[in-house]
Amino acid sequence: MRTMLTGASVFCGNGFVSADVVTDEGRIVAIGPDIKEKAEKVIHCDNFFVIPGLIDVHVHFREPGAEYKETIQTGALAAAAGGYSAVLPMPNLTPSPYDLDGLRPQLAAIEKLGSSIGAHSRVIPYGRITDGKKVADLEALAPYVCAFSDDGVGVQDGALMEEAMRRAKALGKLIVAHSEDTNYAPEDPRSEYMQIVRDLDLAQKTGASYHVCHVSSAESIRLIREAKKQGIDVTFETAPHYLVFSNENLPDDGRFKMNPPIRTAADREALLEAAADGTLDMIATDHAPHSAEEKSKGFKGSLNGILGLEAAFPVMYTSLVEGGVIPVDRLVQLMSTNPAKRFGLPGGELKEGGAADLAVVDLEDVFTIDPSGWKSKGRSTPFEGMKVSGRVIMTMTEGNIVYER
Ligand code: DOR
């Protein structure tokens, strides 16, 4: 259906301009002031802002295997409510996608989404890098997956990582590493950066495209910054919680329990600096729901993982943009444009001929984060109670409204 969004300020790459946006058959067909063309549906967006649909390259949707925590359906609904037009669920599932048999149940659940909830955000799964002992069937998985990751655990065996990088490169796919050396406690930043040291070498040696998940330590950033200067094909993400919190005086509450852990003020400062100076490539939530019971056992006893999808945009807009760390165009780059480019996904920018993947946000609306009404099955989030601005009003994927407040 030919649809026009009118009255909004529209993101045009380096700022906002007053413009109408017309979508048809999944594409943006016109952007400009006072478009005269007729549309079957006109959506008035006065005082709102239109940005490219957000893209989260790191979520956990628990289906198949732990549907009591989240399903692909509840995860997709949470994504849409958060302004995300595309999400990439990690493969720490049961069965796990080491091969096509392991991937099929997830593909079937994604396939079913349209008939159960109608239009929905894009959900594109990961395949695994290894099963712990050997490299997964990357060649069979490649046509169906966004990239390869063992997220949840690090690849401990360097020889396996090297073989995986060579094979992923031949397939034109990214290796997306949960970097964690189990010789160190997670609280020790070496647990994160020792594998980054190893994998940067392997990426240089193999020419693979290498992306590092949820970077949390200053030393990891220093290493990646240097590697980029040397021309190694590396990118990295961090998550909103590492940009907002540091580990002095964290409450004894499962809401702050995740892996990697929130680190020191100096680590957080290094992440903010990387956001501001262009080193950071993207922000991904690591949305990782667990049951209320599993998160009720204090900091020590609760499972690792917190919710991000329905909080990330307002939290990041408030703390980074209103907080004066980065301008809004850099936030759009981190949450949409860069993920689209690096993972080869539709969207990431608003342009004629491009995918009609967009979010309408109210940057003036000030509210308090309250997970009680969220679409996700989980409730545990460190952002609960934060006063924020930047409310998601509508999300569109491929020209379909997937969320409307
Ligand atoms: O906190 C985390 N939760 N970190 C991970 O790496 C995995 C995730 C999960 O699956 O719960």
CSV table of C-alpha atoms and ligand atoms in Angstrom, one decimal:
chain,number,residue,atom,x,y,z
A,1,MET,CA,0.0,0.0,0.0
A,2,ARG,CA,1.3,3.4,-1.0
A,3,THR,CA,1.8,5.1,2.4
A,4,MET,CA,2.9,8.7,3.2
A,5,LEU,CA,4.4,9.8,6.4
A,6,THR,CA,3.9,13.6,6.6
A,7,GLY,CA,4.8,16.4,9.0
A,8,ALA,CA,8.0,14.9,10.5
A,9,SER,CA,11.6,15.8,10.6
A,10,VAL,CA,13.4,13.1,8.5
A,11,PHE,CA,16.9,11.9,9.0
A,12,CYS,CA,18.9,12.7,5.9
A,13,GLY,CA,22.4,11.4,6.8
A,14,ASN,CA,23.8,14.2,8.8
A,15,GLY,CA,20.8,15.7,10.4
A,16,PHE,CA,17.0,16.2,10.1
A,17,VAL,CA,15.0,18.1,7.4
A,18,SER,CA,11.3,18.7,7.2
A,19,ALA,CA,10.1,16.2,4.6
A,20,ASP,CA,7.4,13.7,3.6
A,21,VAL,CA,8.4,10.0,3.1
A,22,VAL,CA,6.4,7.8,0.7
A,23,THR,CA,6.7,4.1,0.8
A,24,ASP,CA,5.3,1.5,-1.7
A,25,GLU,CA,5.9,-2.2,-2.1
A,26,GLY,CA,8.5,-2.3,0.7
A,27,ARG,CA,10.6,0.5,-0.7
A,28,ILE,CA,10.9,4.2,-0.1
A,29,VAL,CA,9.7,5.7,-3.3
A,30,ALA,CA,10.0,9.5,-2.5
A,31,ILE,CA,11.4,11.7,0.2
A,32,GLY,CA,11.1,15.5,0.0
A,33,PRO,CA,9.2,18.5,1.1
A,34,ASP,CA,5.5,18.8,0.2
A,35,ILE,CA,5.2,15.7,-2.0
A,36,LYS,CA,2.0,16.1,-4.0
A,37,GLU,CA,1.6,12.4,-5.0
A,38,LYS,CA,-1.4,10.6,-3.7
A,39,ALA,CA,-1.0,7.9,-1.1
A,40,GLU,CA,-3.7,5.4,0.0
A,41,LYS,CA,-2.7,5.9,3.6
A,42,VAL,CA,-1.4,9.1,5.2
A,43,ILE,CA,0.2,9.0,8.6
A,44,HIS,CA,0.5,12.4,10.4
A,45,CYS,CA,3.8,12.6,12.2
A,46,ASP,CA,3.9,16.2,13.3
A,47,ASN,CA,6.6,16.9,15.9
A,48,PHE,CA,8.1,13.5,15.4
A,49,PHE,CA,11.4,12.4,13.9
A,50,VAL,CA,11.9,9.6,11.3
A,51,ILE,CA,15.1,7.7,11.5
A,52,PRO,CA,16.3,4.5,9.7
A,53,GLY,CA,14.9,1.4,11.4
A,54,LEU,CA,17.3,0.3,14.1
A,55,ILE,CA,19.3,-2.9,13.6
A,56,ASP,CA,20.4,-5.1,16.5
A,57,VAL,CA,23.2,-7.5,15.5
A,58,HIS,CA,23.1,-9.2,19.0
A,59,VAL,CA,19.9,-10.6,20.6
A,60,HIS,CA,19.0,-13.9,22.3
A,61,PHE,CA,15.5,-15.2,21.4
A,62,ARG,CA,15.7,-18.7,23.2
A,63,GLU,CA,13.7,-20.6,20.6
A,64,PRO,CA,14.2,-23.5,20.2
A,65,GLY,CA,15.1,-24.8,23.6
A,66,ALA,CA,14.1,-22.3,26.3
A,67,GLU,CA,10.8,-20.7,25.2
A,68,TYR,CA,9.8,-19.9,28.7
A,69,LYS,CA,12.4,-17.1,28.6
A,70,GLU,CA,11.6,-15.7,25.2
A,71,THR,CA,10.2,-17.0,21.8
A,72,ILE,CA,11.0,-15.7,18.4
A,73,GLN,CA,7.5,-14.1,18.4
A,74,THR,CA,7.9,-12.3,21.7
A,75,GLY,CA,11.4,-11.3,20.8
A,76,ALA,CA,10.3,-9.9,17.4
A,77,LEU,CA,7.5,-8.0,19.1
A,78,ALA,CA,10.0,-6.5,21.6
A,79,ALA,CA,12.3,-5.6,18.7
A,80,ALA,CA,9.5,-3.7,16.9
A,81,ALA,CA,8.5,-1.9,20.0
A,82,GLY,CA,12.1,-0.8,20.5
A,83,GLY,CA,12.3,0.7,17.0
A,84,TYR,CA,14.2,-2.2,15.5
A,85,SER,CA,13.4,-3.2,12.0
A,86,ALA,CA,15.9,-6.0,12.0
A,87,VAL,CA,17.4,-8.3,14.7
A,88,LEU,CA,20.0,-11.0,14.5
A,89,PRO,CA,19.4,-13.8,17.1
A,90,MET,CA,22.5,-15.6,18.5
A,91,PRO,CA,22.8,-19.4,18.2
A,92,ASN,CA,23.2,-20.5,21.8
A,93,LEU,CA,20.0,-22.6,21.4
A,94,THR,CA,18.9,-26.2,21.8
A,95,PRO,CA,19.3,-27.7,19.2
A,96,SER,CA,22.1,-25.3,18.2
A,97,PRO,CA,22.7,-24.4,14.5
A,98,TYR,CA,25.9,-26.3,13.9
A,99,ASP,CA,24.4,-27.7,10.8
A,100,LEU,CA,21.2,-27.5,8.8
A,101,ASP,CA,19.4,-30.0,11.1
A,102,GLY,CA,20.2,-27.8,14.0
A,103,LEU,CA,19.1,-24.6,12.2
A,104,ARG,CA,15.8,-25.9,10.8
A,105,PRO,CA,13.6,-25.5,14.0
A,106,GLN,CA,14.6,-21.8,14.2
A,107,LEU,CA,14.0,-21.2,10.5
A,108,ALA,CA,10.6,-22.8,10.9
A,109,ALA,CA,9.7,-20.6,13.8
A,110,ILE,CA,10.8,-17.5,11.9
A,111,GLU,CA,8.8,-18.7,8.9
A,112,LYS,CA,5.7,-19.0,11.1
A,113,LEU,CA,6.0,-15.4,12.4
A,114,GLY,CA,4.1,-13.9,9.5
A,115,SER,CA,1.1,-16.2,10.0
A,116,SER,CA,1.0,-15.6,13.8
A,117,ILE,CA,1.7,-11.9,14.2
A,118,GLY,CA,1.5,-10.6,10.6
A,119,ALA,CA,4.1,-8.1,9.6
A,120,HIS,CA,7.2,-8.2,11.8
A,121,SER,CA,10.8,-7.0,12.0
A,122,ARG,CA,13.4,-9.0,10.0
A,123,VAL,CA,14.8,-11.9,12.1
A,124,ILE,CA,18.0,-13.3,10.6
A,125,PRO,CA,19.7,-16.0,12.6
A,126,TYR,CA,23.4,-16.8,13.2
A,127,GLY,CA,25.0,-20.1,12.5
A,128,ARG,CA,27.6,-21.4,14.9
A,129,ILE,CA,31.4,-21.2,14.4
A,130,THR,CA,32.1,-24.5,16.2
A,131,ASP,CA,30.6,-27.2,18.3
A,132,GLY,CA,33.5,-26.8,20.7
A,133,LYS,CA,35.5,-29.6,19.0
A,134,LYS,CA,35.2,-29.0,15.3
A,135,VAL,CA,34.2,-26.2,13.0
A,136,ALA,CA,30.5,-26.2,12.2
A,137,ASP,CA,29.1,-26.9,8.7
A,138,LEU,CA,29.6,-23.3,7.7
A,139,GLU,CA,29.1,-24.0,4.0
A,140,ALA,CA,25.6,-25.6,4.5
A,141,LEU,CA,24.5,-22.9,6.9
A,142,ALA,CA,25.8,-19.9,4.9
A,143,PRO,CA,22.8,-19.3,2.7
A,144,TYR,CA,20.4,-19.0,5.7
A,145,VAL,CA,22.5,-17.1,8.3
A,146,CYS,CA,23.6,-13.5,8.8
A,147,ALA,CA,27.1,-14.6,10.1
A,148,PHE,CA,28.8,-17.1,12.3
A,149,SER,CA,29.2,-16.8,16.1
A,150,ASP,CA,29.6,-19.0,19.2
A,151,ASP,CA,28.1,-16.3,21.4
A,152,GLY,CA,27.7,-17.3,25.0
A,153,VAL,CA,31.2,-18.8,24.9
A,154,GLY,CA,34.5,-18.0,23.4
A,155,VAL,CA,36.3,-20.2,20.8
A,156,GLN,CA,39.0,-21.6,23.1
A,157,ASP,CA,41.0,-23.4,20.3
A,158,GLY,CA,43.0,-21.0,18.1
A,159,ALA,CA,43.4,-23.7,15.4
A,160,LEU,CA,39.6,-24.0,15.1
A,161,MET,CA,39.2,-20.3,14.9
A,162,GLU,CA,41.8,-20.1,12.1
A,163,GLU,CA,40.1,-22.8,10.1
A,164,ALA,CA,36.7,-21.1,10.7
A,165,MET,CA,38.1,-17.7,9.6
A,166,ARG,CA,39.4,-19.2,6.4
A,167,ARG,CA,36.2,-21.0,5.5
A,168,ALA,CA,34.0,-17.9,6.5
A,169,LYS,CA,36.2,-15.7,4.3
A,170,ALA,CA,35.6,-18.0,1.3
A,171,LEU,CA,31.9,-17.7,2.0
A,172,GLY,CA,32.0,-14.0,2.3
A,173,LYS,CA,30.6,-14.1,5.9
A,174,LEU,CA,31.7,-12.4,9.1
A,175,ILE,CA,33.1,-14.2,12.1
A,176,VAL,CA,31.4,-12.6,15.1
A,177,ALA,CA,33.4,-13.5,18.3
A,178,HIS,CA,32.2,-13.7,21.9
A,179,SER,CA,35.8,-13.1,23.1
A,180,GLU,CA,36.3,-14.9,26.4
A,181,ASP,CA,39.4,-16.9,27.4
A,182,THR,CA,38.2,-19.2,30.2
A,183,ASN,CA,41.7,-19.2,31.7
A,184,TYR,CA,40.7,-16.0,33.4
A,185,ALA,CA,37.8,-15.0,35.5
A,186,PRO,CA,35.2,-12.9,33.6
A,187,GLU,CA,36.0,-10.0,35.9
A,188,ASP,CA,39.6,-10.0,34.7
A,189,PRO,CA,39.7,-8.0,31.4
A,190,ARG,CA,42.3,-10.4,30.1
A,191,SER,CA,39.4,-12.9,29.7
A,192,GLU,CA,38.1,-10.5,27.0
A,193,TYR,CA,41.2,-9.1,25.3
A,194,MET,CA,43.6,-12.1,25.3
A,195,GLN,CA,41.4,-13.7,22.6
A,196,ILE,CA,41.1,-10.4,20.8
A,197,VAL,CA,45.0,-10.4,20.6
A,198,ARG,CA,44.9,-14.0,19.1
A,199,ASP,CA,42.0,-13.3,16.7
A,200,LEU,CA,43.4,-10.0,15.4
A,201,ASP,CA,46.5,-12.0,14.4
A,202,LEU,CA,44.3,-14.7,12.8
A,203,ALA,CA,42.2,-12.1,11.0
A,204,GLN,CA,45.4,-10.5,9.6
A,205,LYS,CA,46.8,-13.9,8.6
A,206,THR,CA,43.6,-15.2,6.9
A,207,GLY,CA,42.1,-11.9,5.7
A,208,ALA,CA,38.8,-12.8,7.4
A,209,SER,CA,36.2,-10.2,8.3
A,210,TYR,CA,36.1,-10.2,12.1
A,211,HIS,CA,33.6,-8.6,14.4
A,212,VAL,CA,33.9,-8.5,18.2
A,213,CYS,CA,30.8,-8.8,20.4
A,214,HIS,CA,30.0,-6.8,23.5
A,215,VAL,CA,33.4,-5.1,24.0
A,216,SER,CA,33.6,-3.9,27.6
A,217,SER,CA,37.3,-3.2,28.4
A,218,ALA,CA,39.6,-0.3,27.6
A,219,GLU,CA,42.4,-2.6,26.5
A,220,SER,CA,40.2,-4.3,24.0
A,221,ILE,CA,39.4,-1.0,22.4
A,222,ARG,CA,43.1,0.0,22.3
A,223,LEU,CA,44.0,-3.2,20.5
A,224,ILE,CA,41.1,-2.9,18.0
A,225,ARG,CA,42.0,0.8,17.3
A,226,GLU,CA,45.6,-0.2,16.5
A,227,ALA,CA,44.4,-3.1,14.4
A,228,LYS,CA,42.1,-0.8,12.4
A,229,LYS,CA,45.1,1.5,11.7
A,230,GLN,CA,47.0,-1.5,10.3
A,231,GLY,CA,44.2,-2.3,7.9
A,232,ILE,CA,42.9,-5.5,9.7
A,233,ASP,CA,39.2,-6.1,8.7
A,234,VAL,CA,37.8,-5.7,12.3
A,235,THR,CA,34.7,-4.1,13.7
A,236,PHE,CA,33.2,-4.2,17.2
A,237,GLU,CA,30.1,-3.5,19.1
A,238,THR,CA,29.4,-2.5,22.7
A,239,ALA,CA,26.1,-2.6,24.6
A,240,PRO,CA,24.2,0.3,26.1
A,241,HIS,CA,24.8,-1.0,29.7
A,242,TYR,CA,28.6,-0.7,29.3
A,243,LEU,CA,28.2,2.9,28.1
A,244,VAL,CA,25.9,3.9,31.0
A,245,PHE,CA,27.2,2.0,34.1
A,246,SER,CA,30.5,1.3,35.8
A,247,ASN,CA,31.1,-1.2,38.5
A,248,GLU,CA,31.6,1.0,41.5
A,249,ASN,CA,28.6,0.6,43.8
A,250,LEU,CA,26.5,-1.6,41.5
A,251,PRO,CA,23.4,-2.8,43.5
A,252,ASP,CA,23.3,-6.4,44.5
A,253,ASP,CA,20.7,-7.2,42.0
A,254,GLY,CA,20.3,-9.7,39.1
A,255,ARG,CA,19.4,-6.7,36.8
A,256,PHE,CA,23.1,-5.9,36.7
A,257,LYS,CA,24.4,-9.4,36.0
A,258,MET,CA,25.6,-10.2,32.5
A,259,ASN,CA,28.6,-11.5,30.7
A,260,PRO,CA,31.0,-9.7,30.1
A,261,PRO,CA,30.4,-7.9,33.4
A,262,ILE,CA,30.1,-4.1,33.7
A,263,ARG,CA,33.7,-2.9,34.3
A,264,THR,CA,35.5,0.1,35.8
A,265,ALA,CA,34.8,3.8,35.2
A,266,ALA,CA,38.0,3.9,33.1
A,267,ASP,CA,36.7,1.2,30.9
A,268,ARG,CA,33.4,3.1,30.5
A,269,GLU,CA,35.3,6.3,29.7
A,270,ALA,CA,37.3,4.4,26.9
A,271,LEU,CA,34.0,3.2,25.4
A,272,LEU,CA,32.5,6.7,25.4
A,273,GLU,CA,35.7,8.0,23.8
A,274,ALA,CA,35.5,5.3,21.1
A,275,ALA,CA,31.8,6.3,20.5
A,276,ALA,CA,32.8,9.9,20.1
A,277,ASP,CA,36.0,9.5,18.0
A,278,GLY,CA,34.5,7.1,15.5
A,279,THR,CA,36.4,3.9,16.7
A,280,LEU,CA,33.2,2.2,17.9
A,281,ASP,CA,31.4,0.6,15.0
A,282,MET,CA,28.0,-0.2,16.5
A,283,ILE,CA,25.8,-0.5,19.6
A,284,ALA,CA,24.0,-3.9,20.0
A,285,THR,CA,21.9,-4.7,23.0
A,286,ASP,CA,22.8,-8.3,23.9
A,287,HIS,CA,19.1,-8.6,24.8
A,288,ALA,CA,19.3,-11.8,26.9
A,289,PRO,CA,16.0,-12.7,28.7
A,290,HIS,CA,15.7,-15.1,31.6
A,291,SER,CA,12.8,-15.9,33.9
A,292,ALA,CA,12.0,-13.7,36.9
A,293,GLU,CA,13.1,-16.6,39.1
A,294,GLU,CA,16.4,-17.0,37.3
A,295,LYS,CA,17.1,-13.2,37.8
A,296,SER,CA,15.9,-13.1,41.4
A,297,LYS,CA,19.0,-14.4,43.1
A,298,GLY,CA,21.0,-11.3,43.6
A,299,PHE,CA,24.1,-10.3,41.7
A,300,LYS,CA,26.0,-13.5,42.5
A,301,GLY,CA,23.3,-16.1,42.1
A,302,SER,CA,21.3,-14.8,39.0
A,303,LEU,CA,21.9,-15.9,35.5
A,304,ASN,CA,23.9,-13.7,33.1
A,305,GLY,CA,21.8,-11.7,30.7
A,306,ILE,CA,19.6,-8.6,30.7
A,307,LEU,CA,17.0,-7.0,28.5
A,308,GLY,CA,17.8,-4.2,26.1
A,309,LEU,CA,15.6,-4.1,23.0
A,310,GLU,CA,12.8,-2.0,24.5
A,311,ALA,CA,15.1,0.4,26.3
A,312,ALA,CA,18.1,0.9,24.0
A,313,PHE,CA,17.0,3.8,21.9
A,314,PRO,CA,15.7,6.2,24.6
A,315,VAL,CA,18.6,5.2,26.9
A,316,MET,CA,21.2,5.9,24.3
A,317,TYR,CA,19.5,9.0,23.0
A,318,THR,CA,19.3,10.4,26.6
A,319,SER,CA,22.8,9.4,27.8
A,320,LEU,CA,24.8,9.9,24.6
A,321,VAL,CA,23.0,12.6,22.6
A,322,GLU,CA,21.4,14.7,25.3
A,323,GLY,CA,24.4,13.9,27.5
A,324,GLY,CA,26.6,15.7,24.9
A,325,VAL,CA,28.8,12.6,24.0
A,326,ILE,CA,27.8,12.3,20.4
A,327,PRO,CA,25.5,14.0,17.9
A,328,VAL,CA,22.3,12.3,16.9
A,329,ASP,CA,23.6,11.4,13.4
A,330,ARG,CA,26.4,9.4,15.0
A,331,LEU,CA,23.8,7.6,17.1
A,332,VAL,CA,21.9,6.6,14.0
A,333,GLN,CA,25.2,5.4,12.4
A,334,LEU,CA,25.9,3.3,15.5
A,335,MET,CA,22.4,1.8,15.8
A,336,SER,CA,21.5,1.4,12.2
A,337,THR,CA,23.7,2.5,9.3
A,338,ASN,CA,26.9,0.7,10.4
A,339,PRO,CA,25.2,-2.6,11.3
A,340,ALA,CA,23.4,-2.6,7.9
A,341,LYS,CA,26.7,-2.0,6.1
A,342,ARG,CA,28.8,-4.5,8.0
A,343,PHE,CA,26.3,-7.3,7.9
A,344,GLY,CA,25.1,-6.6,4.4
A,345,LEU,CA,21.5,-6.0,5.5
A,346,PRO,CA,18.7,-3.8,3.9
A,347,GLY,CA,18.0,-0.5,5.5
A,348,GLY,CA,20.4,1.6,7.6
A,349,GLU,CA,19.5,4.8,5.7
A,350,LEU,CA,16.5,6.6,4.3
A,351,LYS,CA,16.8,7.0,0.6
A,352,GLU,CA,14.7,6.7,-2.5
A,353,GLY,CA,14.8,3.2,-3.7
A,354,GLY,CA,16.0,1.9,-0.3
A,355,ALA,CA,14.1,-0.5,2.0
A,356,ALA,CA,11.2,1.1,3.8
A,357,ASP,CA,12.7,0.2,7.2
A,358,LEU,CA,12.2,3.1,9.5
A,359,ALA,CA,11.3,4.2,13.0
A,360,VAL,CA,9.3,7.2,14.1
A,361,VAL,CA,10.4,8.7,17.4
A,362,ASP,CA,9.3,11.4,19.7
A,363,LEU,CA,12.5,13.0,21.0
A,364,GLU,CA,10.6,15.3,23.4
A,365,ASP,CA,8.6,12.7,25.3
A,366,VAL,CA,10.2,12.3,28.7
A,367,PHE,CA,9.3,9.1,30.6
A,368,THR,CA,10.6,6.5,33.1
A,369,ILE,CA,11.7,3.1,31.9
A,370,ASP,CA,9.2,0.6,33.2
A,371,PRO,CA,9.6,-3.0,31.9
A,372,SER,CA,6.3,-4.2,33.4
A,373,GLY,CA,4.4,-3.7,30.1
A,374,TRP,CA,7.1,-4.8,27.7
A,375,LYS,CA,6.5,-7.3,24.9
A,376,SER,CA,9.5,-9.4,25.9
A,377,LYS,CA,8.9,-12.2,28.3
A,378,GLY,CA,11.8,-11.0,30.4
A,379,ARG,CA,11.6,-8.1,32.8
A,380,SER,CA,15.2,-7.8,34.2
A,381,THR,CA,16.9,-4.7,32.9
A,382,PRO,CA,19.5,-2.4,34.6
A,383,PHE,CA,17.7,0.6,32.9
A,384,GLU,CA,14.5,0.2,35.0
A,385,GLY,CA,13.6,3.5,36.7
A,386,MET,CA,15.8,5.6,34.4
A,387,LYS,CA,14.3,8.9,33.3
A,388,VAL,CA,14.7,9.1,29.5
A,389,SER,CA,13.5,10.9,26.4
A,390,GLY,CA,13.1,9.5,22.9
A,391,ARG,CA,10.0,7.4,22.7
A,392,VAL,CA,9.4,5.0,19.8
A,393,ILE,CA,6.1,5.8,18.2
A,394,MET,CA,6.1,3.5,15.2
A,395,THR,CA,8.4,1.0,13.5
A,396,MET,CA,8.2,0.0,9.8
A,397,THR,CA,9.9,-3.0,8.2
A,398,GLU,CA,9.7,-3.4,4.4
A,399,GLY,CA,6.9,-0.8,4.3
A,400,ASN,CA,4.8,-2.7,6.9
A,401,ILE,CA,3.9,-1.2,10.2
A,402,VAL,CA,5.3,-3.7,12.7
A,403,TYR,CA,4.7,-1.5,15.8
A,404,GLU,CA,2.5,1.4,16.5
A,405,ARG,CA,2.0,3.1,19.9
B,1,DOR,O1,25.0,-12.1,29.6
B,1,DOR,C1,25.0,-12.8,28.7
B,1,DOR,N1,23.9,-13.5,28.4
B,1,DOR,N2,26.1,-12.9,27.9
B,1,DOR,C2,26.2,-13.9,27.0
B,1,DOR,O2,27.3,-13.9,26.4
B,1,DOR,C3,25.2,-14.8,26.7
B,1,DOR,C4,23.9,-14.3,27.2
B,1,DOR,C5,22.8,-15.3,27.3
B,1,DOR,O3,22.6,-16.1,26.3
B,1,DOR,O4,22.1,-15.3,28.3
